[in-house]
Amino acid sequence: MRLVIGMIQFISSSIASCLFRNGIIDEEKVPVCQYGFELIISTAIGFFLVMLSGILFGRAFSALIFYSLFVVVRLFTGGYHASSHLRCKTVLVSCCISVLVMSELLNQYSGILLNTILLIPYLTAVIMFAPVEHINIPMAEEKRIRNRKISVITAITLTSANLVCCIFIPGISVVISLTLLVIAVLIIISKIQERRKSDYEKDC
């Protein structure tokens, strides 16, 4: 995996350098451009790994639902961010496999009661904590307010829609509920990290 990370950095650096040599970007924008390409390539790899997991488990559509919700919802709610590309992809794939396995086990019990139990932590975490800022990247107040509104509205909409969805397509509703539960767990983990960092800074 370290080789893959090295390749990502090498490719991103090469593209950024090429753009600079051809006069497309200024020299001071090379690091920013390189970082942007690293994110694009890393995102593509994440999508590939999730879909590969789905194919291996015979649940490609469920994996696609997981990835779509995981990425879109977390754009506004925030949550746990790994310290490296390797850890990020490890967390992503682990979450995906957990959702696929658990949804298979819980599918036969799918219903309004089960989905409500799974959705309550997500709705609660969003209302109490969203948006969760990146531990090293402060968020502007205007953006924080906007993301909070979007997060809460999205949470209420997804929760309501999924409770209706479980009546007609229970298998998919369980995948959605479990994905949202995972997002809730990552929000809580991030808040715990934030509190530990705050306590550490106070002690220092």
mmCIF file of C-alpha atoms in Angstrom:
data_model
loop_
_atom_site.group_PDB
_atom_site.id
_atom_site.type_symbol
_atom_site.label_atom_id
_atom_site.label_comp_id
_atom_site.label_asym_id
_atom_site.label_seq_id
_atom_site.Cartn_x
_atom_site.Cartn_y
_atom_site.Cartn_z
ATOM 1 C CA MET A 1 0.000 0.000 0.000
ATOM 2 C CA ARG A 2 2.928 2.348 0.633
ATOM 3 C CA LEU A 3 3.954 1.762 -2.966
ATOM 4 C CA VAL A 4 0.482 2.857 -4.083
ATOM 5 C CA ILE A 5 0.695 6.016 -1.947
ATOM 6 C CA GLY A 6 4.111 6.751 -3.424
ATOM 7 C CA MET A 7 2.693 6.316 -6.916
ATOM 8 C CA ILE A 8 -0.185 8.677 -6.136
ATOM 9 C CA GLN A 9 2.240 11.340 -4.958
ATOM 10 C CA PHE A 10 4.548 10.772 -7.938
ATOM 11 C CA ILE A 11 1.734 10.989 -10.496
ATOM 12 C CA SER A 12 0.235 14.067 -8.834
ATOM 13 C CA SER A 13 3.622 15.770 -8.671
ATOM 14 C CA SER A 14 4.330 14.935 -12.319
ATOM 15 C CA ILE A 15 0.991 16.361 -13.476
ATOM 16 C CA ALA A 16 1.434 19.549 -11.441
ATOM 17 C CA SER A 17 4.989 19.995 -12.723
ATOM 18 C CA CYS A 18 3.838 19.433 -16.292
ATOM 19 C CA LEU A 19 1.139 22.092 -15.936
ATOM 20 C CA PHE A 20 3.717 24.511 -14.546
ATOM 21 C CA ARG A 21 6.229 23.853 -17.347
ATOM 22 C CA ASN A 22 3.530 24.498 -19.920
ATOM 23 C CA GLY A 23 2.599 27.794 -18.297
ATOM 24 C CA ILE A 24 -0.881 26.645 -17.250
ATOM 25 C CA ILE A 25 -0.332 27.338 -13.540
ATOM 26 C CA ASP A 26 2.044 29.588 -11.591
ATOM 27 C CA GLU A 27 4.882 28.118 -9.531
ATOM 28 C CA GLU A 28 3.244 28.988 -6.198
ATOM 29 C CA LYS A 29 0.170 26.986 -7.209
ATOM 30 C CA VAL A 30 2.109 23.777 -7.879
ATOM 31 C CA PRO A 31 1.752 22.374 -4.308
ATOM 32 C CA VAL A 32 -1.976 23.195 -4.273
ATOM 33 C CA CYS A 33 -2.455 21.581 -7.666
ATOM 34 C CA GLN A 34 -0.472 18.517 -6.604
ATOM 35 C CA TYR A 35 -2.612 18.146 -3.471
ATOM 36 C CA GLY A 36 -5.770 18.456 -5.569
ATOM 37 C CA PHE A 37 -4.678 15.689 -7.916
ATOM 38 C CA GLU A 38 -3.756 13.513 -4.930
ATOM 39 C CA LEU A 39 -7.312 13.908 -3.647
ATOM 40 C CA ILE A 40 -8.811 13.098 -7.046
ATOM 41 C CA ILE A 41 -6.692 9.974 -7.506
ATOM 42 C CA SER A 42 -7.205 8.925 -3.884
ATOM 43 C CA THR A 43 -10.982 9.336 -4.265
ATOM 44 C CA ALA A 44 -10.954 7.230 -7.433
ATOM 45 C CA ILE A 45 -9.002 4.500 -5.633
ATOM 46 C CA GLY A 46 -11.444 4.625 -2.717
ATOM 47 C CA PHE A 47 -14.379 4.199 -5.084
ATOM 48 C CA PHE A 48 -12.621 1.301 -6.815
ATOM 49 C CA LEU A 49 -11.886 -0.465 -3.499
ATOM 50 C CA VAL A 50 -15.479 -0.060 -2.304
ATOM 51 C CA MET A 51 -16.909 -1.383 -5.567
ATOM 52 C CA LEU A 52 -14.405 -4.256 -5.559
ATOM 53 C CA SER A 53 -15.554 -5.146 -2.043
ATOM 54 C CA GLY A 54 -19.145 -5.044 -3.247
ATOM 55 C CA ILE A 55 -18.390 -7.319 -6.183
ATOM 56 C CA LEU A 56 -16.481 -9.799 -4.005
ATOM 57 C CA PHE A 57 -19.421 -9.952 -1.585
ATOM 58 C CA GLY A 58 -21.924 -10.109 -4.415
ATOM 59 C CA ARG A 59 -23.407 -6.770 -3.250
ATOM 60 C CA ALA A 60 -22.188 -4.253 -5.830
ATOM 61 C CA PHE A 61 -25.363 -2.145 -5.742
ATOM 62 C CA SER A 62 -25.307 -2.025 -1.951
ATOM 63 C CA ALA A 63 -21.659 -0.940 -2.076
ATOM 64 C CA LEU A 64 -22.587 1.844 -4.494
ATOM 65 C CA ILE A 65 -25.345 3.040 -2.143
ATOM 66 C CA PHE A 66 -22.900 2.956 0.777
ATOM 67 C CA TYR A 67 -20.255 4.954 -1.088
ATOM 68 C CA SER A 68 -22.710 7.554 -2.397
ATOM 69 C CA LEU A 69 -24.239 8.199 1.039
ATOM 70 C CA PHE A 70 -20.918 8.039 2.863
ATOM 71 C CA VAL A 71 -19.302 10.666 0.649
ATOM 72 C CA VAL A 72 -22.245 13.027 0.132
ATOM 73 C CA VAL A 73 -23.500 13.103 3.741
ATOM 74 C CA ARG A 74 -20.007 13.568 5.183
ATOM 75 C CA LEU A 75 -19.395 16.561 2.908
ATOM 76 C CA PHE A 76 -21.617 18.529 5.288
ATOM 77 C CA THR A 77 -21.606 16.608 8.576
ATOM 78 C CA GLY A 78 -17.859 16.062 8.688
ATOM 79 C CA GLY A 79 -16.524 13.369 10.985
ATOM 80 C CA TYR A 80 -13.430 11.271 11.540
ATOM 81 C CA HIS A 81 -10.562 12.010 9.143
ATOM 82 C CA ALA A 82 -7.624 9.627 9.023
ATOM 83 C CA SER A 83 -4.098 11.036 9.170
ATOM 84 C CA SER A 84 -2.972 9.393 5.917
ATOM 85 C CA HIS A 85 -4.312 8.066 2.614
ATOM 86 C CA LEU A 86 -3.590 4.513 3.784
ATOM 87 C CA ARG A 87 -5.605 4.875 6.986
ATOM 88 C CA CYS A 88 -8.351 6.708 5.121
ATOM 89 C CA LYS A 89 -8.804 3.880 2.636
ATOM 90 C CA THR A 90 -8.547 1.290 5.415
ATOM 91 C CA VAL A 91 -11.361 2.996 7.340
ATOM 92 C CA LEU A 92 -13.465 3.381 4.189
ATOM 93 C CA VAL A 93 -13.164 -0.252 3.130
ATOM 94 C CA SER A 94 -13.639 -1.504 6.701
ATOM 95 C CA CYS A 95 -16.836 0.528 7.029
ATOM 96 C CA CYS A 96 -18.083 -0.734 3.674
ATOM 97 C CA ILE A 97 -17.439 -4.391 4.482
ATOM 98 C CA SER A 98 -19.054 -3.958 7.913
ATOM 99 C CA VAL A 99 -22.182 -2.513 6.301
ATOM 100 C CA LEU A 100 -22.334 -5.257 3.676
ATOM 101 C CA VAL A 101 -21.915 -8.043 6.226
ATOM 102 C CA MET A 102 -24.302 -6.595 8.806
ATOM 103 C CA SER A 103 -26.961 -5.798 6.220
ATOM 104 C CA GLU A 104 -26.859 -9.407 5.070
ATOM 105 C CA LEU A 105 -27.273 -10.623 8.656
ATOM 106 C CA LEU A 106 -30.030 -8.151 9.527
ATOM 107 C CA ASN A 107 -31.929 -8.292 6.245
ATOM 108 C CA GLN A 108 -34.409 -10.869 7.517
ATOM 109 C CA TYR A 109 -35.256 -8.619 10.485
ATOM 110 C CA SER A 110 -35.693 -5.476 8.416
ATOM 111 C CA GLY A 111 -38.659 -3.346 9.373
ATOM 112 C CA ILE A 112 -39.621 -0.011 10.870
ATOM 113 C CA LEU A 113 -38.464 -0.993 14.372
ATOM 114 C CA LEU A 114 -34.983 -2.151 13.314
ATOM 115 C CA ASN A 115 -34.425 0.822 11.011
ATOM 116 C CA THR A 116 -35.594 3.245 13.700
ATOM 117 C CA ILE A 117 -33.094 1.776 16.164
ATOM 118 C CA LEU A 118 -30.306 2.093 13.586
ATOM 119 C CA LEU A 119 -31.263 5.624 12.537
ATOM 120 C CA ILE A 120 -31.643 7.191 15.998
ATOM 121 C CA PRO A 121 -27.845 7.438 16.636
ATOM 122 C CA TYR A 122 -27.332 9.142 13.256
ATOM 123 C CA LEU A 123 -30.107 11.672 13.767
ATOM 124 C CA THR A 124 -28.942 12.357 17.333
ATOM 125 C CA ALA A 125 -25.267 12.750 16.363
ATOM 126 C CA VAL A 126 -26.091 15.176 13.559
ATOM 127 C CA ILE A 127 -28.397 17.328 15.688
ATOM 128 C CA MET A 128 -25.919 17.443 18.578
ATOM 129 C CA PHE A 129 -22.562 17.716 16.819
ATOM 130 C CA ALA A 130 -22.773 18.460 13.088
ATOM 131 C CA PRO A 131 -20.847 19.807 11.403
ATOM 132 C CA VAL A 132 -17.666 18.330 12.844
ATOM 133 C CA GLU A 133 -14.634 20.327 11.751
ATOM 134 C CA HIS A 134 -11.414 18.704 10.634
ATOM 135 C CA ILE A 135 -9.208 18.603 13.711
ATOM 136 C CA ASN A 136 -6.495 20.679 11.963
ATOM 137 C CA ILE A 137 -8.635 22.788 9.593
ATOM 138 C CA PRO A 138 -10.951 25.342 11.250
ATOM 139 C CA MET A 139 -14.225 26.102 9.467
ATOM 140 C CA ALA A 140 -15.454 29.621 8.792
ATOM 141 C CA GLU A 141 -18.532 30.531 10.849
ATOM 142 C CA GLU A 142 -20.676 31.176 7.765
ATOM 143 C CA LYS A 143 -19.792 27.788 6.307
ATOM 144 C CA ARG A 144 -20.338 26.092 9.664
ATOM 145 C CA ILE A 145 -23.864 27.501 9.920
ATOM 146 C CA ARG A 146 -24.653 26.536 6.316
ATOM 147 C CA ASN A 147 -23.322 23.003 6.754
ATOM 148 C CA ARG A 148 -25.267 22.578 9.979
ATOM 149 C CA LYS A 149 -28.536 23.524 8.309
ATOM 150 C CA ILE A 150 -27.879 21.195 5.387
ATOM 151 C CA SER A 151 -26.798 18.374 7.743
ATOM 152 C CA VAL A 152 -29.917 18.590 9.910
ATOM 153 C CA ILE A 153 -32.317 18.901 6.963
ATOM 154 C CA THR A 154 -30.591 15.994 5.202
ATOM 155 C CA ALA A 155 -30.697 13.871 8.361
ATOM 156 C CA ILE A 156 -34.412 14.438 8.889
ATOM 157 C CA THR A 157 -35.150 13.811 5.196
ATOM 158 C CA LEU A 158 -33.065 10.630 4.986
ATOM 159 C CA THR A 159 -34.484 9.287 8.238
ATOM 160 C CA SER A 160 -38.087 9.887 7.177
ATOM 161 C CA ALA A 161 -37.579 8.607 3.629
ATOM 162 C CA ASN A 162 -35.785 5.483 4.793
ATOM 163 C CA LEU A 163 -38.530 4.554 7.247
ATOM 164 C CA VAL A 164 -40.937 4.632 4.298
ATOM 165 C CA CYS A 165 -38.390 2.835 2.114
ATOM 166 C CA CYS A 166 -38.168 -0.096 4.547
ATOM 167 C CA ILE A 167 -41.779 -0.997 3.750
ATOM 168 C CA PHE A 168 -41.155 -1.400 0.023
ATOM 169 C CA ILE A 169 -37.446 -2.282 -0.320
ATOM 170 C CA PRO A 170 -36.318 -3.530 3.114
ATOM 171 C CA GLY A 171 -32.955 -4.832 1.922
ATOM 172 C CA ILE A 172 -31.855 -1.438 0.622
ATOM 173 C CA SER A 173 -33.244 0.394 3.652
ATOM 174 C CA VAL A 174 -31.043 -1.672 5.981
ATOM 175 C CA VAL A 175 -27.963 -0.749 3.930
ATOM 176 C CA ILE A 176 -28.914 2.930 4.144
ATOM 177 C CA SER A 177 -29.585 2.752 7.904
ATOM 178 C CA LEU A 178 -26.290 0.968 8.586
ATOM 179 C CA THR A 179 -24.357 3.449 6.451
ATOM 180 C CA LEU A 180 -25.867 6.348 8.384
ATOM 181 C CA LEU A 181 -25.069 4.538 11.641
ATOM 182 C CA VAL A 182 -21.426 4.270 10.550
ATOM 183 C CA ILE A 183 -21.388 7.997 9.803
ATOM 184 C CA ALA A 184 -22.760 8.645 13.295
ATOM 185 C CA VAL A 185 -20.011 6.529 14.857
ATOM 186 C CA LEU A 186 -17.339 8.446 12.912
ATOM 187 C CA ILE A 187 -18.851 11.762 14.054
ATOM 188 C CA ILE A 188 -18.687 10.618 17.678
ATOM 189 C CA ILE A 189 -15.100 9.356 17.284
ATOM 190 C CA SER A 190 -14.109 12.732 15.864
ATOM 191 C CA LYS A 191 -15.717 14.573 18.767
ATOM 192 C CA ILE A 192 -13.870 12.345 21.233
ATOM 193 C CA GLN A 193 -10.591 13.142 19.453
ATOM 194 C CA GLU A 194 -11.450 16.838 19.556
ATOM 195 C CA ARG A 195 -12.114 16.719 23.301
ATOM 196 C CA ARG A 196 -8.896 14.805 23.978
ATOM 197 C CA LYS A 197 -6.917 17.367 21.993
ATOM 198 C CA SER A 198 -8.591 20.201 23.908
ATOM 199 C CA ASP A 199 -7.834 18.547 27.275
ATOM 200 C CA TYR A 200 -4.227 17.941 26.210
ATOM 201 C CA GLU A 201 -3.764 21.597 25.224
ATOM 202 C CA LYS A 202 -5.211 22.711 28.563
ATOM 203 C CA ASP A 203 -2.796 20.441 30.446
ATOM 204 C CA CYS A 204 0.117 21.891 28.494
#
